[in-house]
Amino acid sequence: MRGGGWFLVAAVSLVFPPLRCQNRSREETRTEFPRSAAAEADFCSFREKFHRNYELNTEEFNRRHLYFQDAIKRAAYLNSFPAAPHSAKYGINQFSDLSLNEFRDLYLRASADKAPPYSGEKREGLPAKFDWRDEGVLAPVQNQQACGSCWAFSVVEAIQAAHARAGSPLEQLSVQQVLDCSFRNQGCSGGSTVWALSWLNQTRVKLVPQSEYPYKAKTGICHFFSQSHGGVALKDFAAHDFSGQEEAMMGQLVSCGPLAVTVDAISWQDYLGGIIQHHCSSQHANHAILLIGYDTTGDIPYWILQNTWGTKWGNEGYAYVKIGGNICGKYDPCWFIYMYF
Ligand SMILES: *[C@@H]1O[C@H](CO)[C@@H](O)[C@H](O)[C@H]1NC(C)=O
Ligand SMILES: *[C@@H]1O[C@H](CO)[C@@H](O)[C@H](O)[C@H]1NC(C)=O
């Protein structure tokens, strides 16, 4: 079973009796892997907390247990770097029983596109901290589930924020529509934010409300709507490489609104919260996300990113990444939209 498997299991978990950790250890020690009692208890509480009901002593159980042990080792390595008090912490989260490949296949499905370096002016007089959550233009943290749709989420979230900034009431727009209809992209198997934007810009497709075209975490058949159907269409956009120009990116964030950015999120499988300062190391961007703010008032200045992995991940669904040093390599499109009603 590939990565989708555990989600299916989670979805049917209610038909199983609830897991009881305390008294499982005797059964579990019959499995072929020698394990310490502590590691045993950890894996058990993990399964209980995240509702994993794979059966004891099956191939899947043993495999997930090995991935879980790998996650503990990775977290120990990531936590071994000298760290300031607000630095990122790594450990057990909902992704700890996925192999690295499964995590990549499911969650890191944004392709990195080439974009021209940003060449605009730096904005003077930026506030020391800024957060679009204070401006009422953001929907709550979403969960893409077992579908590589980050690229569609970041584009749609940026457009709905731009729409709200233009004076309309905040309305969630359909991510599923972009997943199903954006033809150069591959739905749940991944895509590019720039291609999705180019498609929206070329076709002037109107994004309908999420309530009319709900998210299914599966690629489906594109639904068409008549020209007279209400929705939000893109008028134009810009995409830039902001490598080495983080101050200019701050200016764009404040002037343009939340930005769809692509980052290297390889170490985010084990992230528990705090400010990420190292380990964006795979050298290419693989995850699309929404950049919503920054804070330069503390010891470590950081970006605030709204992720789509649910509120149990990171800082209640948000990632903090150190500003300076171009830690995760971002570029951004800046948004200009046009609305039809
Ligand atoms: C676990 O087993 C012990 C003794 O074997 C028993 O006293 C205890 O109530 C059990 N706990 C649970 C949660 O079933
Ligand atoms: C968006 O579409 C308009 C109108 O066709 C075009 O002029 C513009 O160059 C497009 N923008 C991008 C970034 O492709």
Short mmCIF file of C-alpha atoms in Angstrom, two decimals, residues 9 55 63 67 104 108 114 129 157 184 190 218 224 295 339:
data_model
loop_
_atom_site.label_atom_id
_atom_site.label_comp_id
_atom_site.label_asym_id
_atom_site.label_seq_id
_atom_site.Cartn_x
_atom_site.Cartn_y
_atom_site.Cartn_z
CA VAL A 9 -7.32 3.46 7.71
CA GLU A 55 -3.12 -4.60 12.83
CA ARG A 63 7.00 -1.31 8.14
CA TYR A 67 9.56 4.39 9.57
CA ARG A 104 7.66 13.60 -0.57
CA LEU A 108 6.05 17.93 -1.54
CA LYS A 114 12.19 29.50 -13.13
CA LYS A 129 6.25 43.08 12.17
CA GLU A 157 -5.52 31.15 -0.96
CA ARG A 184 -0.79 21.36 -17.44
CA GLY A 190 1.53 17.62 -8.16
CA LYS A 218 -8.80 13.42 -5.10
CA PHE A 224 -17.55 23.77 -16.17
CA ASP A 295 8.28 39.41 12.75
CA MET A 339 -13.44 40.42 -10.31
#
